[in-house]
PDB file of C-alpha atoms in Angstrom:
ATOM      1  CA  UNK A   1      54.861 -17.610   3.535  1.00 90.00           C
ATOM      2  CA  UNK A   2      52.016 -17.213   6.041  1.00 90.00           C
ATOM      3  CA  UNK A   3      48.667 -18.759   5.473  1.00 83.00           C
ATOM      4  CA  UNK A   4      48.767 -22.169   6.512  1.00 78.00           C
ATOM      5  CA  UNK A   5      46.495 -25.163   4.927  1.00 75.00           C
ATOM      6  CA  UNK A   6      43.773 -22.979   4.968  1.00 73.00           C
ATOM      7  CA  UNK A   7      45.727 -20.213   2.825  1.00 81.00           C
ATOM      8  CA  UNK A   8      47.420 -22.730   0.378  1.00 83.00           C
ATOM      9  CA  UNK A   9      43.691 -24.490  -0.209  1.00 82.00           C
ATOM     10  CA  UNK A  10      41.795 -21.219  -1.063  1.00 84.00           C
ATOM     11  CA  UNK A  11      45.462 -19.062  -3.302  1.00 88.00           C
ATOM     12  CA  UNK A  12      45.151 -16.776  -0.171  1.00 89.00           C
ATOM     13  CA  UNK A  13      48.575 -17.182   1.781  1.00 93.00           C
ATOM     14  CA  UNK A  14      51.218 -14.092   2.048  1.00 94.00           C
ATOM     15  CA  UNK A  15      54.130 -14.144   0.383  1.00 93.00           C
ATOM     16  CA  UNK A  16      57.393 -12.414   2.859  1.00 93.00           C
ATOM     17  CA  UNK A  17      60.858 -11.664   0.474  1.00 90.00           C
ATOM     18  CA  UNK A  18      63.719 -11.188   2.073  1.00 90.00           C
ATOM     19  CA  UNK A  19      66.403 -10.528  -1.370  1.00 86.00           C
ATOM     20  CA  UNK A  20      68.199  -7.870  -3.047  1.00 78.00           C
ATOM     21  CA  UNK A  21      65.707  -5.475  -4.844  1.00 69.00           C
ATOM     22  CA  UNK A  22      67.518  -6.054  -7.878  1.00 62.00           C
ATOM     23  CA  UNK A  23      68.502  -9.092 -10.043  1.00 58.00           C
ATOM     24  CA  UNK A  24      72.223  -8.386  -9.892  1.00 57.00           C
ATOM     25  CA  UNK A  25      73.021  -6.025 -13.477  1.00 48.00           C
ATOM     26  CA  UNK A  26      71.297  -3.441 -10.580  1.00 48.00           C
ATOM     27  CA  UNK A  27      68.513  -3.230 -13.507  1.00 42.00           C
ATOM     28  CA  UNK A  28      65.536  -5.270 -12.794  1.00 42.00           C
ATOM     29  CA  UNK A  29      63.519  -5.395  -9.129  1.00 76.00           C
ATOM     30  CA  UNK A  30      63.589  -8.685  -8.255  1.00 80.00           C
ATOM     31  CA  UNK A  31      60.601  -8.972  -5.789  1.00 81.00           C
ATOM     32  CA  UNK A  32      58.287  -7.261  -8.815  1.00 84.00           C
ATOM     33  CA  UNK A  33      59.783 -10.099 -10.732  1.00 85.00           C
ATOM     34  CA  UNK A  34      58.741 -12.798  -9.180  1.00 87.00           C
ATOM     35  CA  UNK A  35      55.563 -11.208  -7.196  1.00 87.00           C
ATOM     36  CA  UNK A  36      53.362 -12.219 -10.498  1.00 91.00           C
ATOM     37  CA  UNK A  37      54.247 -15.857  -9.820  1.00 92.00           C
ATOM     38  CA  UNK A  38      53.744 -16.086  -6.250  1.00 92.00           C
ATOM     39  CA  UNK A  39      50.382 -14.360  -7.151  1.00 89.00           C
ATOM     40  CA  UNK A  40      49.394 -17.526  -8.592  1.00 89.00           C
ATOM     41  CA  UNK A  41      49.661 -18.892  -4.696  1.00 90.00           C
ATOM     42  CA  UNK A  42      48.391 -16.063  -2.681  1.00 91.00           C
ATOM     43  CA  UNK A  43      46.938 -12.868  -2.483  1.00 92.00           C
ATOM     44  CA  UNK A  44      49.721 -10.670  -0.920  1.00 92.00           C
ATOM     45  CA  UNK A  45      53.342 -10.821  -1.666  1.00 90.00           C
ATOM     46  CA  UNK A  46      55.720  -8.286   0.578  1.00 91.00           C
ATOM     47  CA  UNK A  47      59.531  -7.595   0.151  1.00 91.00           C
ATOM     48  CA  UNK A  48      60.614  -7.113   3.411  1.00 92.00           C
ATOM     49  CA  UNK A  49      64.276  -6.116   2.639  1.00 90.00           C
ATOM     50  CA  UNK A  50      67.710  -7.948   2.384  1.00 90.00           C
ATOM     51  CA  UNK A  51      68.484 -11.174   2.790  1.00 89.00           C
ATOM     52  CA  UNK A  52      67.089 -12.483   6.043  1.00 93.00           C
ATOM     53  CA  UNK A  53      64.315 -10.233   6.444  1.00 94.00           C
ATOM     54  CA  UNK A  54      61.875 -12.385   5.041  1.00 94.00           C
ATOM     55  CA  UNK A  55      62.544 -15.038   7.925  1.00 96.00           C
ATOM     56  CA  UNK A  56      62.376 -11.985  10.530  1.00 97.00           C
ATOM     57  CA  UNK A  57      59.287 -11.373   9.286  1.00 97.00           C
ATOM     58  CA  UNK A  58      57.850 -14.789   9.158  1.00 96.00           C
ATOM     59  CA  UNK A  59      59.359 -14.857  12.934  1.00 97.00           C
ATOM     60  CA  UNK A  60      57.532 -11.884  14.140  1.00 98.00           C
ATOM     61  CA  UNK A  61      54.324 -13.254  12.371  1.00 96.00           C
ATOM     62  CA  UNK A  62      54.210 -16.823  14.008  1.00 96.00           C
ATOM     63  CA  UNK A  63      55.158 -15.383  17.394  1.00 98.00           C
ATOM     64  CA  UNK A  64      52.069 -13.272  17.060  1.00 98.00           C
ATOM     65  CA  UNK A  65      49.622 -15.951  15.626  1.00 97.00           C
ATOM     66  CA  UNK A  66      50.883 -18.570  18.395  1.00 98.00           C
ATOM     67  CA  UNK A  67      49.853 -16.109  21.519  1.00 98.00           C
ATOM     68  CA  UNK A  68      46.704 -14.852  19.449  1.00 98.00           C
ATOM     69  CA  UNK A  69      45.498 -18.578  18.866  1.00 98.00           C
ATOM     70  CA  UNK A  70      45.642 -19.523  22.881  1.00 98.00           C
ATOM     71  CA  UNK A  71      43.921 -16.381  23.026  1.00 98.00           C
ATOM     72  CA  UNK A  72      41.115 -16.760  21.079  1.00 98.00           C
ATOM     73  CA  UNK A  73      40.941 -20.717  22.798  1.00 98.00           C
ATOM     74  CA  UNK A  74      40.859 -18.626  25.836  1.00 98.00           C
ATOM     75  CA  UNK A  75      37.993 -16.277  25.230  1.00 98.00           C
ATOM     76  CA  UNK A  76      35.636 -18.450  23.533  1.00 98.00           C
ATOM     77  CA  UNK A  77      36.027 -21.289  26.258  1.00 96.00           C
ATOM     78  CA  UNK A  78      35.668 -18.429  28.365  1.00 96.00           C
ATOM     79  CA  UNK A  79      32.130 -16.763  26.883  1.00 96.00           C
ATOM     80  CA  UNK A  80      30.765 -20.348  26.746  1.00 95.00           C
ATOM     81  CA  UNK A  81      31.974 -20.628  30.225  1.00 94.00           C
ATOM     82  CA  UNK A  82      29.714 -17.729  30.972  1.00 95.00           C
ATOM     83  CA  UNK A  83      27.052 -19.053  29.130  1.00 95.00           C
ATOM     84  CA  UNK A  84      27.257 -17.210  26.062  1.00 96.00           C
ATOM     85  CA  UNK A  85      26.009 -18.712  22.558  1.00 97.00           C
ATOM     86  CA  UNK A  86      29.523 -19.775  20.719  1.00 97.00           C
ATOM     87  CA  UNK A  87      28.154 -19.090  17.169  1.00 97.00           C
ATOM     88  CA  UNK A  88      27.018 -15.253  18.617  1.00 98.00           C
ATOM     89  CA  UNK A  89      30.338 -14.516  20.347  1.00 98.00           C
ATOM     90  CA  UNK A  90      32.801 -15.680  17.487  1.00 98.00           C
ATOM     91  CA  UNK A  91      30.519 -13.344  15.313  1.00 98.00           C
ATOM     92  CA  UNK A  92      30.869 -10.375  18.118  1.00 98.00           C
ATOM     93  CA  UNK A  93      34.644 -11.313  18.469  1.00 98.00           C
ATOM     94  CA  UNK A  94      35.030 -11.179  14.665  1.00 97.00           C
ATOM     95  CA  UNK A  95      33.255  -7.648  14.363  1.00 97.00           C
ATOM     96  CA  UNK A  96      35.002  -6.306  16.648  1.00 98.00           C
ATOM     97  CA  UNK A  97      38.273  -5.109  18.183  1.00 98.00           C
ATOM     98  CA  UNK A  98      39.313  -8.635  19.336  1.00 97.00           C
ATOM     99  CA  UNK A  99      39.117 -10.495  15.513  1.00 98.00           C
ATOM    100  CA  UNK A 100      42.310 -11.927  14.175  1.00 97.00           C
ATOM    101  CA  UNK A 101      42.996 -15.075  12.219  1.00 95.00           C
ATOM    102  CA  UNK A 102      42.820 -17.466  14.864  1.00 97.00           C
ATOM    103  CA  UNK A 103      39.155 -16.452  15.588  1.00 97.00           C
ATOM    104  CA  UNK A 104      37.641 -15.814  12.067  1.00 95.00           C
ATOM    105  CA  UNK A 105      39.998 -18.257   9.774  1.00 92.00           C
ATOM    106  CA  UNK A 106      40.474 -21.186  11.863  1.00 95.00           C
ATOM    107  CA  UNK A 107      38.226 -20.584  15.040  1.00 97.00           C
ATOM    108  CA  UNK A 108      38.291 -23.497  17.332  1.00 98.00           C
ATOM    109  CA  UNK A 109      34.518 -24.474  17.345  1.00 97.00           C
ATOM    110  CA  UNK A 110      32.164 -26.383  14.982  1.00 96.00           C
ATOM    111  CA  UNK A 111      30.452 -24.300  12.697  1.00 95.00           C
ATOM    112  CA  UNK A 112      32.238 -21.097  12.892  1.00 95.00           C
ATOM    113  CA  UNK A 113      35.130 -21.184   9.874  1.00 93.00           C
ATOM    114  CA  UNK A 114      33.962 -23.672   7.600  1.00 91.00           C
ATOM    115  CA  UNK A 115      37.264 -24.893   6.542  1.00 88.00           C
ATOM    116  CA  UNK A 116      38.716 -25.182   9.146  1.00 93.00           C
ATOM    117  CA  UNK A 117      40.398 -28.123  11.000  1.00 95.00           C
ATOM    118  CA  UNK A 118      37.851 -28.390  14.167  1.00 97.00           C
ATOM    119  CA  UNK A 119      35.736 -29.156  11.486  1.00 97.00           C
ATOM    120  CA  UNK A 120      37.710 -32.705  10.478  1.00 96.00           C
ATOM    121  CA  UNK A 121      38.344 -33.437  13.923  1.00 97.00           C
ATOM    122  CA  UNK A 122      41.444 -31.565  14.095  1.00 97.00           C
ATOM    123  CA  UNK A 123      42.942 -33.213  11.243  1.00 95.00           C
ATOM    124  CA  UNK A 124      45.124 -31.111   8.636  1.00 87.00           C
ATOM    125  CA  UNK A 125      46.381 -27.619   9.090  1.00 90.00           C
ATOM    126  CA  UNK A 126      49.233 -26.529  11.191  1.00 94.00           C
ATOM    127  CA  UNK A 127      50.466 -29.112  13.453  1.00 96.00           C
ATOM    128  CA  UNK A 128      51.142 -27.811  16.933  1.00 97.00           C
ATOM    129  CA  UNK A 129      54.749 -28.872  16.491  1.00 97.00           C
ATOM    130  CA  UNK A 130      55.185 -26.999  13.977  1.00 96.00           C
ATOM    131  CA  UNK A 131      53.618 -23.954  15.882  1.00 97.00           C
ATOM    132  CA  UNK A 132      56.122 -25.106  18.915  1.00 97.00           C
ATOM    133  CA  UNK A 133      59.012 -25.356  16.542  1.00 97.00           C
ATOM    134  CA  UNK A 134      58.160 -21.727  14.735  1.00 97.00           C
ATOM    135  CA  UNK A 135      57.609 -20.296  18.168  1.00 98.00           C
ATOM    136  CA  UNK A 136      61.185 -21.894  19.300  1.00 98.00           C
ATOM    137  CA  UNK A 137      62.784 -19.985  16.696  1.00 98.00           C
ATOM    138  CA  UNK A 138      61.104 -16.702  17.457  1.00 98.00           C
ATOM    139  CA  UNK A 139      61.916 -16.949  20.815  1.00 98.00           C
ATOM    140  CA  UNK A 140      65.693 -17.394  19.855  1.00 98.00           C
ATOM    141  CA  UNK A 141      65.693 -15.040  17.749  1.00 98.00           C
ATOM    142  CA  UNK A 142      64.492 -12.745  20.198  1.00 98.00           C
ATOM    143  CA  UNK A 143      67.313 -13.713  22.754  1.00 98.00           C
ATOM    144  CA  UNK A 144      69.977 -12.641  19.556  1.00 98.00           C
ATOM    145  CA  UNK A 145      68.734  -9.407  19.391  1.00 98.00           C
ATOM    146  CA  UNK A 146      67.390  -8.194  23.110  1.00 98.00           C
ATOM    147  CA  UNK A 147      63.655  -8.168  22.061  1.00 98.00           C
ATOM    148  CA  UNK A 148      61.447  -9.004  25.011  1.00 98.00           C
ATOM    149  CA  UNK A 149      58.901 -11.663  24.640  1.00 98.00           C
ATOM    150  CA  UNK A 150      56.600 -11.928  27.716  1.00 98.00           C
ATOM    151  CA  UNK A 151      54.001 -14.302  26.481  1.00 98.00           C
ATOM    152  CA  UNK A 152      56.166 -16.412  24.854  1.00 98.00           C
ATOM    153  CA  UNK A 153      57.512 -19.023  27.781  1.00 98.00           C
ATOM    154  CA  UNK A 154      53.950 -19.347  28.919  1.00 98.00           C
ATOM    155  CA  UNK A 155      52.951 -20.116  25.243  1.00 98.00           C
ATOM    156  CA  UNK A 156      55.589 -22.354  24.943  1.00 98.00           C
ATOM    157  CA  UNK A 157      54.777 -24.536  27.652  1.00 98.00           C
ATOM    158  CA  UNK A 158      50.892 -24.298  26.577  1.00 98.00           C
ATOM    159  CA  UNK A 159      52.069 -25.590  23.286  1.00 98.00           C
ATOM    160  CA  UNK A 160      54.219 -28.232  25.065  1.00 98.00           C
ATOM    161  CA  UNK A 161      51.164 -29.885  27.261  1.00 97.00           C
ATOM    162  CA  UNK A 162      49.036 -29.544  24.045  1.00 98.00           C
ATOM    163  CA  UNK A 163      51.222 -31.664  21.666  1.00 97.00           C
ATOM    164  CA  UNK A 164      51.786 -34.484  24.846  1.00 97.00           C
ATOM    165  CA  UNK A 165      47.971 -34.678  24.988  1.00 95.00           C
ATOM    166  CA  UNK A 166      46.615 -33.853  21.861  1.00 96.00           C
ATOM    167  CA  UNK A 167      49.153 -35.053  19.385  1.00 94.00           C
ATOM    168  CA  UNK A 168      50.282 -33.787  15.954  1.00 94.00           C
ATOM    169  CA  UNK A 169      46.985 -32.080  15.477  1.00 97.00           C
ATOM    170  CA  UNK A 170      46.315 -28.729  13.885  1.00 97.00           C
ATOM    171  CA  UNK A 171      47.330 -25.886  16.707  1.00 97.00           C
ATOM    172  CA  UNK A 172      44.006 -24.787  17.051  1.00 98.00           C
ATOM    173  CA  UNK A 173      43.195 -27.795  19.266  1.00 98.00           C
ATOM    174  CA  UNK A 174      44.198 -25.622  22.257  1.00 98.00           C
ATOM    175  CA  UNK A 175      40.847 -24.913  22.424  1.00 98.00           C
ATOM    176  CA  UNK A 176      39.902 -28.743  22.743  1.00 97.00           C
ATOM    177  CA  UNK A 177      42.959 -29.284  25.678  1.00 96.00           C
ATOM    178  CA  UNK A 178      41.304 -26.020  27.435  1.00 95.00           C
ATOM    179  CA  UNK A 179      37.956 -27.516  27.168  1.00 92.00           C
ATOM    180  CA  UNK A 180      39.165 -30.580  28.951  1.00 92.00           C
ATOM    181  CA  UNK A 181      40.859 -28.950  31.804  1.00 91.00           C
ATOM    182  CA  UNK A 182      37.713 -26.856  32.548  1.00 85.00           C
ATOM    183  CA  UNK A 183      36.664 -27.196  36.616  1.00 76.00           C
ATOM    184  CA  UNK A 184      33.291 -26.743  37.525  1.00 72.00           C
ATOM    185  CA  UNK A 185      30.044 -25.894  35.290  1.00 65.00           C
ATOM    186  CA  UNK A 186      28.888 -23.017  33.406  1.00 62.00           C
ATOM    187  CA  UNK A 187      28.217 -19.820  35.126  1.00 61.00           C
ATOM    188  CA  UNK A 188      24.948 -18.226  33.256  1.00 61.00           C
ATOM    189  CA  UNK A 189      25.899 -14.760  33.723  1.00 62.00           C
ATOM    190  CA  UNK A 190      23.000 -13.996  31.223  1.00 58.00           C
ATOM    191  CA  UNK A 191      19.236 -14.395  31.022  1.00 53.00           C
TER     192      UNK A 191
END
């Protein structure tokens, strides 16, 4: 499942199946079977295919959120580097071609997502060991089959110098260990 604290809270997370399509008399579809109780859960439920597939999905998703969260860190501590409004450039990000999760679910600064974990200090949600661990896997996974991750080291050791600093707090927090190792002052590149 993909959703997170924030998912499970509000019955939105995403349900990936990895089974047989059918319940073994090669009768019934399995994944519409249970689909109806997941639903109770989450909003989405997706049968990915055999046996395994669900984890290869779940694999390809957390690879994908752990780059796109140090990016969104990235370009917000960047705008407010530049001397943009934060509130104003998580709304541009989030209306525009650079929105994903990390930057309208669980955006790193005060006042942006309401529920999420800046907003209790960085208490709750997805630990960043458990983003380190999840990315670990991906990464091996990716060594199995020949599938080329170039972000992923760098993330990894990103993730790495977060947890030593920052602790078992949620993932997101990236933002807070960028913040820290900012050099220099803002640069108002508007008026």
């Amino acid at each position: 499942m993909s959703g997170g604290v924030v998912g499970a809270r509000a019955a939105s997370l995403t349900f990936m199946l990895g089974c047989p399509s059918h319940n073994g008399d090669g009768h019934g579809k399995l994944p519409k079977r249970v689909a109806p109780i997941l639903g109770l859960m989450g909003k989405k439920v997706v049968h990915m295919g055999g046996s395994g597939a669900g984890v290869a999905g779940k694999l390809a998703n957390n690879y994908l959120l752990a780059v796109s969260n140090i990016a969104t860190a990235e370009a917000m501590n960047l705008g407010i580097k530049l001397g943009l409004d934060p509130h104003q450039l998580a709304d541009l990000i989030n209306g525009s071609s650079g929105q994903c999760w990390s930057s309208s679910v669980n955006n790193p600064i005060e006042g942006v997502s309401p529920d999420a974990p800046v907003e209790k200090g960085f208490d709750g949600g997805f630990a960043v060991g458990l983003m380190r661990k999840d990315l670990g896997l991906a990464m091996k996974a990716a060594r199995e089959s020949g599938a080329e991750l170039e972000l992923a080291k760098r993330a990894e050791e990103v993730y790495e110098h977060v947890e030593d600093s920052e602790g078992m707090k949620d993932f997101s927090v990236v933002y807070r260990w960028l913040e820290r190792r900012n050099v220099g002052g803002t640069v108002k590149m508007v008026r």
